[in-house]
Short mmCIF file of C-alpha atoms and ligand atoms in Angstrom, two decimals:
data_model
loop_
_atom_site.label_atom_id
_atom_site.label_comp_id
_atom_site.label_asym_id
_atom_site.label_seq_id
_atom_site.Cartn_x
_atom_site.Cartn_y
_atom_site.Cartn_z
CA MET A 1 101.57 124.74 78.03
CA ARG A 2 104.48 122.73 76.79
CA ASP A 3 104.01 120.61 74.18
CA SER A 4 106.18 118.30 75.57
CA ALA A 5 103.96 118.57 79.72
CA GLN A 6 102.92 115.49 80.04
CA LYS A 7 98.38 115.38 80.50
CA ILE A 8 97.85 112.75 83.86
CA ALA A 9 94.50 112.26 85.03
CA ILE A 10 94.54 111.34 88.81
CA LEU A 11 90.72 110.64 89.95
CA GLY A 12 90.62 110.48 93.81
CA ALA A 13 93.04 113.16 93.87
CA SER A 14 92.29 114.78 97.38
CA ARG A 15 93.31 112.93 100.40
CA GLY A 16 95.65 109.98 101.18
CA LEU A 17 97.83 108.23 97.96
CA GLY A 18 96.07 110.37 95.18
CA ARG A 19 97.24 113.28 96.73
CA ALA A 20 101.02 112.26 97.52
CA LEU A 21 100.94 111.02 93.91
CA CYS A 22 99.51 114.64 92.92
CA LEU A 23 101.63 116.07 94.71
CA HIS A 24 104.66 113.34 94.25
CA ILE A 25 104.27 114.39 90.10
CA GLN A 26 104.09 118.13 90.42
CA THR A 27 107.24 118.73 93.05
CA GLN A 28 109.81 115.69 91.35
CA GLY A 29 108.11 114.29 87.92
CA PRO A 30 108.10 115.58 84.63
CA ALA A 31 106.36 118.93 83.66
CA SER A 32 102.97 118.27 83.39
CA GLU A 33 99.30 119.55 83.15
CA LEU A 34 96.66 117.64 85.95
CA PHE A 35 93.81 117.13 85.74
CA VAL A 36 92.29 115.96 89.65
CA ALA A 37 88.50 115.05 90.39
CA SER A 38 87.23 113.60 93.98
CA ARG A 39 83.72 114.93 95.82
CA LYS A 40 85.92 117.15 98.31
CA GLU A 41 86.30 120.80 96.06
CA MET A 42 88.32 122.56 98.52
CA ALA A 43 90.96 120.07 98.71
CA LEU A 44 91.47 119.75 95.19
CA ARG A 45 91.58 123.20 95.11
CA GLU A 46 94.37 123.06 97.24
CA ILE A 47 96.65 121.17 95.09
CA ARG A 48 95.40 122.57 91.90
CA ARG A 49 98.54 124.57 89.73
CA GLY A 50 97.46 127.46 87.15
CA GLN A 51 96.95 124.87 84.53
CA ASP A 52 95.29 121.93 85.87
CA SER A 53 92.13 121.15 85.36
CA LEU A 54 89.62 120.11 88.07
CA LEU A 55 86.35 118.25 88.23
CA VAL A 56 83.95 117.80 91.76
CA ALA A 57 82.39 114.50 91.33
CA ASP A 58 81.15 112.12 93.29
CA PHE A 59 81.96 108.61 91.54
CA THR A 60 78.98 106.32 92.29
CA LYS A 61 76.89 109.09 91.10
CA ALA A 62 75.56 108.55 87.46
CA ASP A 63 75.78 111.87 86.64
CA ASP A 64 78.57 112.41 87.54
CA GLN A 65 80.66 109.54 86.35
CA ALA A 66 78.58 111.13 82.38
CA ARG A 67 81.01 114.24 83.38
CA LEU A 68 83.97 112.89 84.46
CA GLN A 69 83.93 111.08 81.46
CA SER A 70 83.33 113.77 78.99
CA ALA A 71 85.23 115.58 80.76
CA LEU A 72 88.29 113.33 81.02
CA PHE A 73 88.14 112.98 77.03
CA GLU A 74 88.38 116.75 77.00
CA PHE A 75 91.35 116.41 78.67
CA ARG A 76 93.22 113.89 76.56
CA PRO A 77 94.87 112.75 79.20
CA ASN A 78 98.40 110.43 78.33
CA SER A 79 97.82 108.44 81.81
CA ILE A 80 95.25 108.00 84.11
CA PHE A 81 95.42 106.75 87.45
CA TYR A 82 92.35 105.60 89.18
CA VAL A 83 92.80 105.98 93.09
CA ALA A 84 89.57 106.38 94.92
CA GLY A 85 88.69 103.38 97.16
CA GLY A 86 86.87 102.78 100.72
CA GLY A 87 83.82 100.85 101.57
CA PRO A 88 81.84 100.25 104.54
CA PHE A 89 83.11 98.47 107.79
CA GLY A 90 81.24 96.68 109.95
CA ASP A 91 80.18 92.73 109.71
CA PHE A 92 78.25 92.80 106.15
CA GLU A 93 74.87 92.03 107.74
CA LYS A 94 74.66 95.22 109.36
CA LYS A 95 75.65 97.22 106.33
CA GLU A 96 72.83 98.69 104.56
CA TRP A 97 72.36 97.52 100.55
CA LYS A 98 73.00 100.63 99.50
CA ASP A 99 76.79 101.33 101.34
CA HIS A 100 78.21 97.93 99.84
CA GLN A 101 76.44 98.88 96.62
CA TRP A 102 78.52 101.85 97.01
CA ALA A 103 81.86 100.36 97.46
CA PHE A 104 81.18 97.10 94.39
CA ASP A 105 80.44 101.35 92.16
CA LEU A 106 83.29 103.07 93.90
CA ASN A 107 86.49 100.24 93.71
CA PHE A 108 84.64 98.63 90.54
CA ALA A 109 82.11 98.73 88.23
CA PHE A 110 83.26 102.73 87.50
CA PRO A 111 86.71 102.28 86.96
CA ALA A 112 85.63 99.24 85.02
CA LYS A 113 82.81 101.06 83.00
CA LEU A 114 85.36 103.36 82.05
CA LEU A 115 87.78 101.14 80.79
CA HIS A 116 84.97 99.14 78.98
CA THR A 117 84.36 102.93 76.92
CA MET A 118 88.01 103.55 76.57
CA LEU A 119 88.86 100.34 75.49
CA ALA A 120 85.09 100.08 72.99
CA ASP A 121 86.16 103.91 71.23
CA PRO A 122 89.03 103.89 69.34
CA SER A 123 89.49 107.40 69.81
CA TRP A 124 90.57 107.54 73.27
CA SER A 125 93.73 105.60 72.17
CA GLU A 126 94.75 108.75 70.38
CA PHE A 127 96.37 110.05 73.37
CA LEU A 128 95.76 107.54 76.58
CA ARG A 129 98.39 105.65 77.22
CA GLN A 130 97.78 104.28 80.53
CA PHE A 131 95.28 103.13 83.08
CA VAL A 132 96.58 102.24 85.99
CA TRP A 133 93.77 101.07 88.90
CA ILE A 134 94.82 101.13 92.90
CA GLY A 135 93.76 97.73 93.87
CA SER A 136 94.77 96.54 97.34
CA ALA A 137 97.84 93.38 97.90
CA ILE A 138 95.37 92.45 100.61
CA ALA A 139 92.04 92.83 100.29
CA GLY A 140 92.80 92.02 96.46
CA GLU A 141 93.77 88.88 96.92
CA LYS A 142 92.48 87.84 100.69
CA PRO A 143 89.43 87.98 103.03
CA ASP A 144 89.00 91.09 104.65
CA PRO A 145 86.41 90.28 107.44
CA GLN A 146 84.47 93.63 108.25
CA ALA A 147 85.56 94.94 104.38
CA ALA A 148 84.29 92.31 102.56
CA SER A 149 82.11 94.69 99.70
CA TYR A 150 84.96 96.42 99.68
CA ALA A 151 87.38 93.51 99.29
CA ALA A 152 84.75 91.72 96.47
CA ALA A 153 86.06 94.52 94.24
CA LYS A 154 88.86 94.74 95.15
CA HIS A 155 89.32 90.98 94.06
CA ALA A 156 87.12 91.72 91.10
CA ALA A 157 89.48 94.29 90.14
CA ARG A 158 92.18 91.98 90.36
CA GLY A 159 90.14 89.37 88.22
CA LEU A 160 89.30 91.87 85.44
CA VAL A 161 93.08 94.02 84.99
CA SER A 162 94.22 89.98 85.08
CA SER A 163 92.50 88.88 82.59
CA LEU A 164 92.59 92.11 80.32
CA GLN A 165 96.44 91.97 80.54
CA LYS A 166 95.96 88.22 78.89
CA GLU A 167 94.11 89.05 76.15
CA ALA A 168 94.83 90.45 72.93
CA ALA A 169 97.54 93.08 72.99
CA LYS A 170 95.33 96.42 74.21
CA LYS A 171 95.79 100.04 72.41
CA PHE A 172 97.45 101.27 76.08
CA ASP A 173 98.53 99.99 78.66
CA ILE A 174 96.78 98.47 81.42
CA ALA A 175 97.74 98.11 84.59
CA LEU A 176 96.95 97.18 88.31
CA TYR A 177 99.03 98.87 91.45
CA GLU A 178 98.04 96.92 95.28
CA PRO A 179 99.46 98.92 98.19
CA GLY A 180 99.80 96.74 101.77
CA TYR A 181 98.65 98.76 104.07
CA MET A 182 99.19 102.62 104.35
CA ALA A 183 98.90 105.85 106.70
CA THR A 184 95.84 107.41 105.65
CA GLU A 185 92.32 108.60 106.55
CA MET A 186 91.17 104.95 105.62
CA LEU A 187 92.97 103.31 108.58
CA PRO A 188 92.14 104.93 111.39
CA PRO A 189 94.80 105.62 114.16
CA HIS A 190 94.60 102.66 116.23
CA ALA A 191 94.71 100.19 113.72
CA TRP A 192 97.10 97.55 114.06
CA PRO A 193 99.38 97.78 111.10
CA ARG A 194 99.54 101.47 112.01
CA GLN A 195 100.12 100.48 115.68
CA GLN A 196 103.18 97.68 114.52
CA GLY A 197 104.86 100.28 112.20
CA LEU A 198 103.26 98.28 109.12
CA ALA A 199 101.53 101.09 106.64
CA LYS A 200 103.79 103.24 104.80
CA SER A 201 102.93 106.40 104.23
CA ALA A 202 101.35 108.03 101.16
CA GLU A 203 104.21 110.14 99.73
CA ASP A 204 106.72 106.94 99.67
CA GLU A 205 104.26 104.76 97.98
CA ALA A 206 103.13 107.78 95.91
CA ARG A 207 106.75 107.48 94.86
CA GLU A 208 107.44 104.19 94.60
CA LEU A 209 103.94 103.80 92.20
CA TRP A 210 104.83 107.09 90.05
CA GLN A 211 108.51 104.89 89.54
CA TRP A 212 106.38 101.77 88.67
CA SER A 213 104.54 103.04 86.05
CA GLN A 214 106.71 104.77 84.53
CA THR A 215 108.97 102.11 83.90
CA ARG A 216 105.95 99.86 82.35
CA ILE A 217 105.24 102.88 79.57
CA LYS A 218 108.90 103.92 78.37
N1 NAP B 301 95.00 103.51 102.78
C1 NAP B 301 95.36 101.43 103.33
O1 NAP B 301 95.93 100.96 103.74
C2 NAP B 301 95.20 100.84 101.44
C3 NAP B 301 95.49 99.78 101.39
C4 NAP B 301 95.41 99.14 100.24
C5 NAP B 301 94.74 99.90 98.94
N2 NAP B 301 94.66 100.88 99.42
C6 NAP B 301 93.53 101.65 97.83
O2 NAP B 301 94.28 102.78 97.79
C7 NAP B 301 93.54 104.00 97.25
C8 NAP B 301 94.02 105.50 98.24
O3 NAP B 301 93.81 105.09 99.24
P1 NAP B 301 93.95 106.05 100.38
O4 NAP B 301 94.31 105.32 101.50
O5 NAP B 301 94.34 107.10 100.16
O6 NAP B 301 92.64 106.44 100.86
P2 NAP B 301 91.85 108.23 101.47
O7 NAP B 301 93.06 108.37 101.97
O8 NAP B 301 90.66 107.22 101.96
O9 NAP B 301 91.13 108.40 99.92
C9 NAP B 301 90.32 108.23 99.14
C10 NAP B 301 89.96 109.03 97.96
O10 NAP B 301 89.19 108.45 97.44
C11 NAP B 301 88.40 109.64 96.75
N3 NAP B 301 87.25 109.15 96.58
C12 NAP B 301 85.86 108.35 97.59
N4 NAP B 301 85.17 107.94 97.90
C13 NAP B 301 84.87 108.81 96.52
C14 NAP B 301 83.92 108.79 95.71
N5 NAP B 301 82.49 108.93 95.52
N6 NAP B 301 83.65 109.91 94.52
C15 NAP B 301 84.82 110.05 94.57
N7 NAP B 301 85.91 110.46 94.79
C16 NAP B 301 85.84 109.39 95.87
C17 NAP B 301 88.32 110.50 98.13
O11 NAP B 301 87.84 112.12 97.66
P3 NAP B 301 86.87 112.80 98.25
O12 NAP B 301 86.80 112.78 99.97
O13 NAP B 301 87.53 114.33 97.88
O14 NAP B 301 85.44 112.61 97.71
C18 NAP B 301 90.22 110.49 98.17
O15 NAP B 301 90.37 111.44 97.50
C19 NAP B 301 92.00 102.74 97.41
O16 NAP B 301 91.56 102.39 96.57
C20 NAP B 301 92.19 101.99 98.62
O17 NAP B 301 91.50 101.55 98.05
C21 NAP B 301 94.69 101.87 100.50
#
């Protein structure tokens, strides 16, 4: 790897926005070495290049969270994009509690814990310049009926990041990027935003996300 290559970790890289971000960086970004992680190994293998690192992990499982944290520390990323997200769809009370717990863990508790570790241990700031958390322009601020636990977690992400941004200067940039509707697997084909042409492609959103993230650390 060239010394000047940026080391970028994309957590939730197998599909949708995370995959599009990997492909954007690989084709139009700077020289880079990527760290890609999520549950689906085959999909990760498809986007990984020779020099990249790959970790198969379920971000809601304690053992996998610990493995991911150590592997990330070893990789020494300059930037981390926490893209993974999801949640149960339907009336709150009709879903089991474990499904809501899953949404809280995936969309809030785990990235919050990661961020806490990275801020509390100064050795992370020897290499880390930026942590970008993907929220939601819709669920981060407004009610999202049928997706209450997902919306609660996205609201919590906004509360945490906006509060940290007002605390004394941190050793690395902490950013919340909140996309609108995107035409990914998360949004079913019959969903009204797709039908009304309101869903952006993951590729367009990834390009904007990358450009926005770079302007913050110039
Ligand atoms: N699509 C939208 O309309 C929309 C709107 C606003 C915000 N967002 C946000 O944008 C981000 C990307 O969404 P997307 O539309 O690209 O979603 P997506 O196509 O469903 O992709 C979700 C990604 O998260 C990973 N993931 C899910 N559960 C995981 C787990 N337990 N452990 C590890 N990885 C996990 C998936 O990988 P594996 O399946 O391989 O684990 C996949 O790479 C999310 O944070 C989402 O909340 C989406």
